[in-house]
Coordinates of C-alpha atoms and ligand atoms in Angstrom, one line a residue:
Chain A
M30 CA -85.5 -22.7 -1.2
E31 CA -87.8 -25.7 -2.1
P32 CA -87.4 -27.3 -5.4
M33 CA -90.8 -29.0 -5.3
P34 CA -89.7 -32.7 -6.2
Q35 CA -93.0 -34.0 -7.3
I36 CA -93.2 -31.8 -10.3
P37 CA -90.8 -32.7 -13.3
M38 CA -87.7 -30.5 -13.4
L39 CA -86.0 -28.9 -16.1
S40 CA -82.9 -26.7 -16.2
Y41 CA -81.8 -23.6 -18.7
D42 CA -79.9 -20.5 -18.9
V43 CA -82.7 -18.6 -20.1
V44 CA -86.5 -19.0 -20.0
V45 CA -88.5 -16.9 -22.3
I46 CA -92.1 -16.4 -21.6
G47 CA -94.1 -15.4 -24.5
G48 CA -93.8 -16.6 -28.3
G49 CA -94.6 -13.3 -30.0
P50 CA -92.1 -11.3 -32.0
A51 CA -90.4 -10.0 -28.7
G52 CA -89.9 -13.5 -27.2
M53 CA -88.9 -15.2 -30.5
A54 CA -86.4 -12.5 -31.3
A55 CA -85.1 -13.0 -27.6
A56 CA -84.8 -16.7 -28.1
V57 CA -83.1 -16.5 -31.4
K58 CA -80.4 -14.1 -30.2
A59 CA -79.9 -15.9 -26.9
K60 CA -79.4 -19.2 -28.8
E61 CA -77.0 -17.3 -31.2
L62 CA -75.1 -16.3 -28.2
G63 CA -74.7 -19.9 -27.0
L64 CA -77.1 -19.8 -24.2
N65 CA -79.4 -22.9 -23.6
V66 CA -83.0 -21.6 -23.9
L67 CA -86.5 -22.6 -23.6
L68 CA -89.5 -20.5 -25.0
L69 CA -93.0 -20.9 -23.6
D70 CA -96.3 -20.0 -25.1
E71 CA -99.8 -20.6 -24.0
N72 CA -101.2 -20.3 -27.7
D73 CA -101.0 -23.5 -29.7
Y74 CA -99.2 -21.7 -32.4
L75 CA -95.9 -19.4 -32.3
G76 CA -96.1 -15.6 -33.2
G77 CA -98.2 -14.1 -30.5
I78 CA -100.8 -11.5 -31.9
L79 CA -99.0 -11.5 -35.6
P80 CA -100.6 -14.5 -37.0
Q81 CA -104.0 -12.6 -36.8
C82 CA -102.8 -9.4 -38.2
I83 CA -103.0 -10.6 -41.9
H84 CA -102.5 -6.9 -43.3
P85 CA -99.3 -5.6 -44.7
G86 CA -97.2 -3.1 -42.6
F87 CA -94.7 -5.2 -40.6
G88 CA -91.1 -5.3 -40.8
L89 CA -90.0 -2.3 -42.9
H90 CA -87.0 -1.6 -40.4
Y91 CA -86.2 -5.2 -39.6
F92 CA -86.3 -7.2 -42.6
K93 CA -86.3 -4.0 -45.0
E94 CA -89.1 -5.4 -46.6
E95 CA -92.9 -4.9 -46.0
L96 CA -94.7 -7.9 -44.7
T97 CA -97.8 -9.0 -43.2
G98 CA -98.0 -10.3 -39.7
P99 CA -97.9 -14.0 -40.3
E100 CA -95.1 -13.5 -42.8
F101 CA -93.1 -11.8 -40.2
A102 CA -93.7 -14.3 -37.6
S103 CA -92.9 -17.0 -39.7
R104 CA -89.4 -15.8 -40.4
L105 CA -88.7 -15.8 -37.0
A106 CA -90.4 -19.1 -36.2
R107 CA -88.2 -20.5 -39.2
R108 CA -84.9 -19.1 -37.6
M109 CA -86.0 -20.6 -34.3
V110 CA -86.3 -24.0 -35.9
E111 CA -83.0 -23.5 -37.8
L112 CA -81.2 -22.7 -34.8
G113 CA -82.6 -25.6 -32.8
V114 CA -84.3 -23.3 -30.1
E115 CA -86.4 -25.5 -27.7
Y116 CA -90.1 -24.3 -27.5
R117 CA -93.5 -25.4 -26.2
T118 CA -96.5 -24.1 -27.3
S119 CA -99.8 -24.8 -25.3
S120 CA -97.7 -24.1 -22.2
R121 CA -99.0 -21.5 -19.9
V122 CA -96.9 -19.9 -17.3
L123 CA -98.5 -20.1 -14.0
E124 CA -95.8 -18.4 -11.8
I125 CA -92.2 -17.1 -11.4
R126 CA -90.3 -17.7 -8.6
N127 CA -87.0 -15.9 -7.8
Y128 CA -84.9 -17.7 -5.3
S129 CA -81.8 -15.9 -5.8
D130 CA -80.2 -13.7 -8.6
L131 CA -78.9 -16.8 -10.5
E132 CA -81.8 -19.2 -9.4
K133 CA -85.4 -18.7 -10.7
V134 CA -88.0 -21.1 -11.3
V135 CA -90.9 -20.8 -14.0
I136 CA -93.8 -23.1 -13.4
F137 CA -95.9 -23.9 -16.2
T138 CA -98.7 -26.2 -17.4
S139 CA -98.6 -28.0 -20.8
P140 CA -100.5 -30.9 -22.4
A141 CA -97.8 -33.3 -20.9
G142 CA -98.5 -32.1 -17.4
V143 CA -97.1 -29.4 -14.9
Y144 CA -93.5 -28.5 -15.2
Q145 CA -90.7 -26.4 -13.4
A146 CA -88.0 -24.9 -15.3
W147 CA -85.0 -23.7 -13.4
A148 CA -83.4 -20.8 -15.1
K149 CA -80.5 -18.1 -14.2
A150 CA -82.2 -15.4 -16.4
I151 CA -85.8 -14.8 -17.3
I152 CA -86.9 -13.0 -20.4
Y153 CA -90.4 -11.8 -20.1
A154 CA -92.3 -11.0 -23.1
A155 CA -95.9 -11.8 -22.5
G156 CA -97.4 -8.8 -24.5
A157 CA -100.4 -7.0 -23.6
R158 CA -104.0 -7.4 -22.8
E159 CA -106.9 -5.2 -24.4
R160 CA -108.9 -2.6 -22.4
H161 CA -112.4 -3.9 -22.2
A162 CA -116.0 -2.3 -22.2
F163 CA -116.2 -1.8 -18.4
E164 CA -113.0 0.1 -18.3
I165 CA -114.0 2.5 -20.6
G166 CA -117.3 3.2 -19.0
I167 CA -119.7 1.8 -21.5
V168 CA -122.9 0.3 -19.3
G169 CA -126.3 -1.4 -20.5
D170 CA -127.2 -5.0 -21.2
R171 CA -124.8 -7.9 -21.0
V172 CA -125.5 -9.3 -24.6
A173 CA -123.6 -11.2 -27.2
G174 CA -121.8 -9.2 -30.0
I175 CA -119.5 -7.2 -27.9
Y176 CA -115.8 -7.9 -28.7
T177 CA -112.6 -6.4 -28.2
A178 CA -110.5 -6.0 -31.6
G179 CA -108.2 -8.7 -31.0
E180 CA -111.0 -11.1 -30.3
A181 CA -112.8 -9.9 -33.4
Q182 CA -109.6 -10.0 -35.5
T183 CA -109.0 -13.8 -34.3
L184 CA -112.3 -14.9 -35.1
M185 CA -112.1 -13.3 -38.7
D186 CA -108.7 -13.9 -39.6
V187 CA -107.6 -17.1 -37.8
Y188 CA -111.1 -19.0 -37.7
G189 CA -112.7 -17.6 -40.6
I190 CA -115.9 -16.2 -38.8
L191 CA -117.2 -12.9 -39.3
P192 CA -118.3 -11.6 -35.9
G193 CA -121.2 -9.4 -37.1
K194 CA -123.0 -7.8 -40.1
E195 CA -123.5 -4.0 -38.6
I196 CA -120.6 -2.8 -36.6
V197 CA -119.6 0.0 -34.4
I198 CA -115.8 0.5 -33.5
V199 CA -114.8 2.2 -30.6
G200 CA -111.4 3.8 -30.8
S201 CA -109.7 5.2 -34.2
G202 CA -106.1 4.0 -33.4
D203 CA -104.3 1.8 -36.1
V204 CA -106.0 -1.3 -34.6
G205 CA -109.7 0.2 -34.8
L206 CA -109.0 1.7 -38.7
I207 CA -107.4 -1.7 -39.6
M208 CA -110.6 -3.6 -38.3
A209 CA -112.9 -1.3 -39.9
R210 CA -111.1 -2.1 -43.4
R211 CA -111.1 -5.8 -42.7
F212 CA -114.7 -5.6 -41.7
A213 CA -115.6 -3.8 -44.7
L214 CA -113.6 -5.7 -47.1
E215 CA -115.5 -9.0 -45.8
G216 CA -118.9 -7.5 -46.4
A217 CA -119.9 -6.4 -43.2
K218 CA -121.2 -2.4 -42.7
V219 CA -119.4 -0.4 -40.5
K220 CA -121.6 2.0 -39.4
A221 CA -119.1 4.2 -37.4
V222 CA -115.9 4.7 -36.0
V223 CA -116.5 6.5 -32.6
E224 CA -113.2 8.3 -31.2
L225 CA -113.1 10.3 -27.7
M226 CA -110.2 12.5 -28.9
P227 CA -110.8 15.4 -31.3
Y228 CA -108.2 14.0 -33.7
P229 CA -107.9 10.2 -35.2
G230 CA -105.5 8.2 -33.3
G231 CA -104.0 6.2 -36.0
L232 CA -101.6 6.7 -38.8
A233 CA -102.5 8.9 -41.9
R234 CA -102.2 5.8 -44.1
N235 CA -104.9 4.1 -41.9
V236 CA -107.4 7.0 -41.6
M237 CA -107.6 6.8 -45.4
I238 CA -109.3 3.6 -45.1
L239 CA -112.4 5.3 -43.6
K240 CA -112.6 7.2 -47.0
D241 CA -111.9 4.1 -49.1
F242 CA -115.2 2.7 -47.4
N243 CA -117.3 5.6 -46.7
I244 CA -117.1 5.0 -43.1
P245 CA -118.3 7.9 -40.6
L246 CA -115.8 9.1 -38.1
Y247 CA -117.2 10.5 -34.9
L248 CA -114.5 12.6 -33.3
S249 CA -115.0 14.0 -29.7
H250 CA -117.5 11.5 -29.2
K251 CA -118.0 8.4 -26.9
V252 CA -120.0 5.3 -26.7
V253 CA -121.6 5.1 -23.2
E254 CA -124.3 2.3 -23.5
V255 CA -125.2 -0.9 -25.4
R256 CA -128.8 -2.2 -25.5
G257 CA -130.2 -5.3 -27.0
R258 CA -131.9 -8.7 -26.3
G259 CA -129.6 -11.7 -26.4
R260 CA -127.5 -9.7 -28.8
V261 CA -126.3 -6.2 -29.4
Q262 CA -129.2 -4.1 -31.1
R263 CA -128.1 -0.6 -30.5
V264 CA -125.4 1.5 -29.2
K265 CA -125.7 5.0 -27.6
V266 CA -123.3 7.7 -28.8
V267 CA -122.8 11.2 -26.9
K268 CA -120.7 14.3 -27.9
V269 CA -118.0 15.3 -25.5
D270 CA -116.5 18.7 -24.8
E271 CA -112.8 19.8 -24.7
N272 CA -112.7 18.5 -21.0
F273 CA -114.3 15.1 -22.2
N274 CA -117.5 15.8 -20.2
E275 CA -120.8 14.8 -22.0
V276 CA -122.5 17.5 -24.0
P277 CA -126.3 17.3 -22.9
G278 CA -128.7 16.6 -25.3
S279 CA -126.1 15.6 -27.8
E280 CA -126.9 11.6 -27.7
F281 CA -127.8 9.5 -30.5
W282 CA -128.4 5.8 -31.0
I283 CA -127.0 3.8 -33.7
E284 CA -128.6 0.5 -34.8
A285 CA -125.9 -2.1 -34.9
D286 CA -125.4 -6.0 -34.0
T287 CA -121.8 -5.9 -33.0
L288 CA -119.7 -3.5 -31.0
V289 CA -115.8 -3.7 -31.3
I290 CA -113.6 -2.0 -28.5
S291 CA -110.4 -1.0 -29.7
A292 CA -109.4 1.2 -26.7
G293 CA -105.8 0.7 -26.2
L294 CA -103.5 -2.1 -24.8
V295 CA -102.2 -2.4 -21.2
P296 CA -98.8 -4.3 -20.8
S297 CA -99.6 -7.7 -19.0
V298 CA -97.5 -7.9 -15.8
K299 CA -99.5 -9.4 -13.2
K300 CA -97.0 -12.2 -12.6
L301 CA -94.3 -9.7 -12.3
K302 CA -95.9 -7.6 -9.7
K303 CA -96.4 -10.6 -7.6
I304 CA -92.4 -11.1 -7.3
G305 CA -92.0 -7.4 -6.6
V306 CA -91.0 -5.9 -10.0
E307 CA -91.6 -2.1 -9.9
I308 CA -93.9 -0.8 -12.5
D309 CA -94.1 2.5 -14.0
P310 CA -97.7 4.0 -14.0
A311 CA -97.1 5.8 -17.2
T312 CA -96.0 2.9 -19.4
G313 CA -97.8 0.3 -17.4
G314 CA -94.6 -1.8 -17.7
P315 CA -91.7 -2.4 -15.6
I316 CA -89.2 0.2 -14.6
V317 CA -86.1 -0.9 -16.3
N318 CA -82.4 0.0 -17.2
D319 CA -80.9 0.1 -20.4
R320 CA -80.6 -3.5 -20.5
L321 CA -84.1 -3.9 -20.2
E322 CA -83.7 -5.5 -16.7
T323 CA -86.4 -4.8 -14.2
S324 CA -86.1 -4.0 -10.4
V325 CA -85.5 -7.7 -9.8
P326 CA -82.0 -8.7 -10.9
G327 CA -82.1 -11.3 -13.7
I328 CA -85.7 -10.6 -15.1
F329 CA -85.6 -9.1 -18.2
V330 CA -88.7 -7.7 -20.3
A331 CA -89.2 -6.7 -24.0
G332 CA -92.3 -5.9 -26.7
N333 CA -95.5 -4.7 -25.3
S334 CA -95.1 -6.1 -21.9
L335 CA -92.3 -3.2 -21.6
L336 CA -94.5 -0.7 -23.0
I337 CA -97.0 -0.6 -26.0
N338 CA -95.3 -0.4 -29.3
D339 CA -96.7 0.3 -32.7
L340 CA -94.0 -1.2 -34.5
V341 CA -93.2 -4.7 -34.6
D342 CA -89.5 -3.8 -35.5
Y343 CA -89.0 -2.2 -32.2
V344 CA -90.5 -5.0 -30.5
A345 CA -88.1 -7.5 -32.1
E346 CA -85.0 -5.0 -31.4
Q347 CA -86.1 -5.0 -27.4
G348 CA -86.1 -8.8 -27.5
E349 CA -82.5 -9.0 -28.9
L350 CA -81.3 -6.5 -26.4
A351 CA -83.1 -8.4 -23.5
A352 CA -81.1 -11.6 -24.7
E353 CA -77.7 -9.9 -24.9
A354 CA -78.3 -8.5 -21.8
A355 CA -79.2 -11.8 -20.2
K356 CA -76.1 -13.3 -21.7
E357 CA -74.1 -10.4 -19.7
F358 CA -76.0 -11.1 -16.5
I359 CA -75.2 -14.8 -16.5
D360 CA -71.5 -14.3 -17.7
K361 CA -70.8 -11.7 -15.1
G362 CA -73.3 -12.8 -12.4
G363 CA -75.3 -9.4 -12.8
I364 CA -75.6 -6.0 -14.7
E365 CA -73.2 -3.6 -13.1
S366 CA -73.0 0.1 -13.7
R367 CA -70.8 2.6 -11.9
N368 CA -73.4 5.3 -12.2
W369 CA -77.2 5.1 -13.4
V370 CA -78.4 8.2 -14.8
K371 CA -82.2 8.7 -14.5
V372 CA -84.4 9.5 -17.3
E373 CA -87.1 12.0 -16.6
K374 CA -90.1 13.3 -18.5
G375 CA -90.2 17.0 -19.5
E376 CA -92.7 19.0 -21.6
N377 CA -95.1 16.9 -23.5
V378 CA -93.7 13.7 -22.8
R379 CA -96.3 11.2 -21.6
L380 CA -94.1 8.2 -21.2
I381 CA -90.7 7.0 -21.7
A382 CA -88.5 3.9 -21.4
P383 CA -85.8 2.7 -20.3
H384 CA -85.8 4.5 -17.0
Y385 CA -81.9 4.3 -16.2
L386 CA -79.0 4.5 -18.4
S387 CA -75.3 3.4 -17.5
G388 CA -73.6 5.3 -20.2
D389 CA -71.6 2.1 -21.1
R390 CA -73.6 1.7 -24.2
D391 CA -75.6 3.5 -26.9
V392 CA -79.3 3.2 -26.2
H393 CA -82.6 3.8 -28.1
L394 CA -85.0 5.7 -26.0
Y395 CA -88.7 5.1 -26.6
L396 CA -91.3 7.7 -26.0
R397 CA -94.6 9.0 -26.6
V398 CA -96.0 12.6 -26.4
A399 CA -99.3 13.6 -24.4
R400 CA -100.7 15.8 -27.2
P401 CA -100.1 16.4 -31.0
M402 CA -97.9 19.0 -32.1
E403 CA -96.4 20.4 -35.4
D404 CA -92.6 21.3 -36.1
V405 CA -91.1 20.2 -32.9
E406 CA -87.7 19.5 -31.4
V407 CA -87.1 16.5 -29.1
R408 CA -84.6 17.9 -26.7
V409 CA -82.3 16.5 -24.2
P410 CA -81.0 19.9 -22.4
E411 CA -78.5 18.4 -20.1
I412 CA -76.2 17.1 -23.3
G413 CA -77.7 19.7 -25.7
K414 CA -79.2 16.9 -28.0
R415 CA -81.9 17.7 -30.5
L416 CA -84.0 15.9 -33.0
R417 CA -86.2 17.8 -35.2
L418 CA -89.7 16.3 -36.3
P419 CA -92.4 17.7 -38.6
V420 CA -95.1 16.1 -36.7
V421 CA -95.8 14.4 -33.4
K422 CA -98.7 12.1 -32.4
P423 CA -99.6 10.3 -29.3
A424 CA -100.3 7.2 -31.2
E425 CA -96.7 7.2 -32.8
M426 CA -93.7 6.3 -30.6
I427 CA -90.6 8.3 -31.0
R428 CA -87.3 6.6 -30.9
L429 CA -84.4 8.5 -29.7
K430 CA -80.9 7.3 -30.2
L431 CA -78.4 8.5 -27.6
K432 CA -74.4 7.5 -27.9
A433 CA -72.8 6.4 -24.9
E434 CA -70.3 9.5 -24.8
E435 CA -73.6 11.7 -24.6
I436 CA -75.0 9.9 -21.7
Q437 CA -71.6 10.1 -20.1
K438 CA -72.0 13.9 -20.2
A439 CA -75.2 14.0 -18.4
G440 CA -75.1 14.3 -14.3
E441 CA -77.4 12.3 -12.5
K442 CA -80.4 12.6 -14.6
L443 CA -81.5 13.5 -18.3
T444 CA -84.7 15.2 -19.1
V445 CA -86.5 14.5 -22.6
E446 CA -88.9 17.1 -23.7
V447 CA -90.7 17.8 -26.9
V448 CA -91.2 21.5 -27.5
G449 CA -91.9 24.0 -30.5
A450 CA -88.9 24.2 -32.8
Chain B
M21 CA -114.5 21.3 -61.1
K22 CA -113.8 18.7 -58.5
V23 CA -111.3 19.2 -55.7
Y24 CA -109.9 16.0 -53.8
R25 CA -108.1 16.6 -50.4
F26 CA -105.8 14.0 -49.0
T27 CA -103.3 13.6 -46.3
C28 CA -100.3 12.3 -47.9
I29 CA -99.0 8.9 -47.0
V30 CA -95.7 8.8 -48.8
C31 CA -93.5 9.9 -45.8
P32 CA -94.4 11.0 -42.1
L33 CA -94.6 14.6 -43.0
G34 CA -98.4 14.2 -44.0
C35 CA -98.8 17.0 -46.1
S36 CA -102.3 17.9 -47.0
I37 CA -102.3 17.9 -50.8
E38 CA -105.1 19.1 -53.1
V39 CA -105.9 17.8 -56.5
K40 CA -108.3 19.8 -58.9
V41 CA -109.7 17.9 -61.7
E42 CA -112.0 19.6 -64.6
N43 CA -113.6 17.4 -67.4
G44 CA -111.5 14.3 -66.2
K45 CA -108.2 16.1 -66.5
I46 CA -106.0 17.1 -63.8
V47 CA -105.4 20.7 -63.8
D48 CA -103.7 21.6 -60.4
V49 CA -101.9 19.8 -57.6
T50 CA -101.0 21.9 -54.2
G51 CA -99.7 21.2 -50.9
H52 CA -97.0 18.5 -51.7
T53 CA -93.4 19.2 -50.5
C54 CA -91.9 16.6 -53.0
P55 CA -92.4 15.2 -56.4
R56 CA -93.1 11.8 -54.9
G57 CA -96.0 13.2 -53.0
Q58 CA -97.3 15.0 -56.1
E59 CA -97.1 11.6 -58.1
W60 CA -99.0 9.8 -55.3
A61 CA -101.8 12.4 -55.1
I62 CA -102.3 12.0 -59.0
E63 CA -102.6 8.4 -58.9
E64 CA -104.8 8.5 -56.0
V65 CA -107.2 10.6 -58.1
T66 CA -106.7 8.7 -61.4
S67 CA -106.2 5.0 -60.5
P68 CA -106.1 4.4 -56.7
K69 CA -104.6 0.8 -56.1
R70 CA -104.6 -1.2 -52.9
I71 CA -103.0 -4.5 -51.5
V72 CA -105.9 -6.7 -50.7
M73 CA -105.8 -9.4 -48.0
S74 CA -108.1 -12.1 -46.8
V75 CA -108.5 -15.4 -45.3
V76 CA -109.5 -18.6 -47.3
P77 CA -110.8 -21.8 -45.6
V78 CA -108.5 -24.7 -45.9
E79 CA -109.1 -28.4 -45.4
G80 CA -106.8 -30.4 -43.0
G81 CA -104.5 -27.6 -41.8
A82 CA -103.5 -26.6 -38.2
L83 CA -105.9 -23.7 -38.6
P84 CA -109.2 -23.5 -40.1
T85 CA -107.9 -20.7 -42.7
V86 CA -104.9 -19.6 -44.6
S87 CA -104.4 -15.8 -44.9
V88 CA -103.7 -14.4 -48.4
K89 CA -102.8 -11.2 -50.2
T90 CA -102.2 -10.0 -53.9
A91 CA -98.9 -10.0 -55.1
E92 CA -99.5 -6.4 -56.4
P93 CA -101.7 -3.6 -55.6
V94 CA -105.2 -3.9 -57.0
P95 CA -107.4 -0.8 -58.7
K96 CA -109.7 0.2 -56.1
D97 CA -112.8 -0.4 -57.9
K98 CA -112.0 -4.1 -58.8
I99 CA -111.6 -4.9 -55.1
P100 CA -115.4 -6.0 -54.2
K101 CA -115.2 -8.5 -57.3
L102 CA -111.9 -9.9 -56.2
M103 CA -113.2 -10.4 -52.7
R104 CA -116.3 -12.3 -54.2
F105 CA -113.9 -14.4 -56.0
L106 CA -111.7 -14.8 -52.9
A107 CA -114.9 -15.7 -51.0
G108 CA -115.5 -18.8 -53.4
L109 CA -112.1 -20.3 -52.8
K110 CA -111.4 -23.3 -50.8
L111 CA -108.1 -24.8 -50.2
K112 CA -106.4 -28.1 -49.1
A113 CA -103.6 -28.5 -46.9
P114 CA -100.4 -28.6 -47.0
I115 CA -99.8 -25.0 -48.1
E116 CA -96.4 -23.5 -47.6
I117 CA -96.3 -19.6 -46.8
G118 CA -95.5 -17.4 -50.1
R119 CA -97.3 -20.2 -52.4
V120 CA -99.3 -18.8 -55.2
V121 CA -102.8 -20.4 -54.4
A122 CA -104.7 -18.6 -57.2
E123 CA -104.8 -16.1 -59.9
W124 CA -107.6 -13.5 -60.9
E125 CA -107.6 -11.4 -63.9
G126 CA -103.6 -12.0 -63.9
I127 CA -103.3 -10.9 -60.3
K128 CA -101.6 -13.5 -58.0
I129 CA -102.9 -14.5 -54.9
V130 CA -100.3 -15.6 -52.3
A131 CA -100.5 -17.3 -49.2
T132 CA -99.2 -15.3 -46.2
R133 CA -99.5 -18.1 -43.5
G134 CA -98.7 -21.9 -43.9
A135 CA -101.2 -24.6 -43.4
Ligands
LIG2 C1 -104.3 -5.2 -34.3 C2 -102.9 -4.8 -34.4 C3 -102.3 -4.3 -35.5 C4 -101.0 -4.1 -35.5 N1 -100.5 -3.6 -36.8 C5 -99.0 -3.3 -36.8 C6 -98.5 -3.0 -38.1 O1 -99.1 -2.8 -39.2 N2 -97.2 -2.7 -38.0 C7 -96.4 -3.1 -37.0 O2 -95.1 -3.1 -37.1 N3 -96.9 -3.4 -35.7 C8 -98.1 -3.5 -35.7 N4 -98.7 -3.8 -34.4 C9 -98.0 -3.9 -33.3 C10 -97.0 -5.0 -33.0 O3 -97.7 -6.1 -33.9 C11 -97.2 -5.5 -31.7 O4 -96.7 -4.5 -30.8 C12 -96.2 -6.8 -31.3 O5 -96.7 -7.9 -32.2 C13 -96.1 -7.1 -29.8 O6 -95.4 -8.2 -29.7 P1 -95.1 -8.8 -28.4 O7 -94.2 -10.2 -28.6 O8 -94.6 -7.9 -27.3 O9 -96.4 -9.4 -27.9 P2 -97.5 -10.5 -28.5 O10 -97.5 -10.6 -29.9 O11 -98.8 -10.2 -28.0 O12 -97.0 -11.9 -27.8 C14 -97.1 -12.2 -26.4 C15 -97.2 -13.8 -26.4 O13 -97.2 -14.2 -25.0 C16 -98.1 -15.1 -24.7 N5 -98.2 -15.3 -23.3 C17 -98.8 -14.2 -22.4 N6 -98.9 -14.6 -21.3 C18 -98.3 -15.9 -21.2 C19 -98.2 -17.0 -20.3 N7 -98.6 -16.6 -19.0 N8 -97.7 -18.0 -20.5 C20 -97.3 -18.3 -21.7 N9 -97.3 -17.5 -22.6 C21 -98.0 -16.3 -22.5 C22 -99.1 -14.9 -25.4 O14 -99.9 -16.1 -25.9 C23 -98.6 -14.3 -26.8 O15 -98.4 -15.4 -27.8 C24 -100.4 -4.2 -34.4 C25 -100.7 -4.4 -33.3 C26 -102.0 -5.0 -33.2 C27 -102.6 -5.6 -31.9

């Protein structure tokens, strides 16, 4: 092992990477449990994406109160300050090194220079990245006026700059719909929301926004091309059939100066992959056990880096769990289980986490369905567990609680399926 | 007669509710499963209200804006006027989160970010 003596060295029990709700909740919990913790974030403010999400809809479970994103963030940040959690903003993690189970190094840059922080455990809470135009097959001119939803949101709601006047939004998930409302409120014209699927992706209360502002929604349509000189001038939309093939002759142009892409998020896990953390292709995040520990011992993950969450409450819950696990890992020198039960995806389950359960503790399974259904049961046949739900939608994450005793009844695996009731 | 159709947002059931209105009077509500849904649908037709959020420029803060929301839901038809009022505001740091930074027609405007 090479301690790189030329770089200043710091030493902690836990280093938390990411200062969003997952990372802040983890840092608070770790400190409460008596661990010496450092939190790092590359932004110049704490909160992750929350300070830019100025709409209400956060914290109903976690704080039992409906808050805006910045309000939710500030409560966690205040708690960090009260507890004296050490944190550094404008500090970007470049690399993680895993020397042995209890010896890890996080290398980061900060305005004061490059540092290495030694840690016994790492909680990785770096969030997600947004899918961009190329990823969803949009071609055409490389012009100004194409933004991801997050970029447009930061411009408008942090820096106070309206990104355009006539806007087309790709994607009708909650993020796309919430952006549609913000643009319309601020006086821009939202000319269309274009959705590939035959149904809107967001919650009913957000779909209502379109009606509030008379915004047209094109279902089973996609944006395929952007044209303009210097700036977006028009975008080409085409209808798709049930197999998502373009319907010939169905294309039309919409005049707009701005295209906003809200086509989903992908867990940001590059630095984990580099150190050999195994990734689940379905979630895009790491394969984890019920302590949210990855395949590299002592590296825990929470929030949108684990899987894309629609509720901040679950993100914070995952952060706390990761912190408790880090404490256990450090105290016992590892996370042990006599017998890991593997979680498998059954009928109409697109993704699920965590992937391995110990049976020594109650767990929350987070899952998403592949297609919408009404009047269903979420079933775990091996243990006879059933949960009845009126509706399930791919956009809404389902949280299923299993008790330790229930998990112990399973053999080597548990299958979770969503079937008609 | 006018017929309004909504997906109820009171709970995750998402009932499809229909409200029939004749000469400005509600004559029928159908499709709801509970009284809360019925009440919500009637309010949606007679006096829809929304919480309104925006950002206001701020001088001397860490960020160039401070985010704000109305302390209570605002009648939908008043929202454009309220937005024009908010567009004219300018604030000076320091501002603590939760502070009432302005008032418009009796509605309090609250800072949701510090500056
Ligand atoms: C537009 C939008 C609207 C939403 N609306 C709602 C809502 O109404 N209600 C609700 O409950 N939820 C909502 N959500 C979901 C919820 O807010 C998110 O799931 C949650 O904020 C994710 O938290 P996180 O901590 O995992 O990630 P983030 O908040 O993304 O935080 C990750 C942090 O890690 C930092 N980071 C990344 N890489 C590095 C590095 N190498 N070095 C240092 N730091 C790094 C980033 O700077 C960032 O600050 C919304 C999400 C979006 C995008």
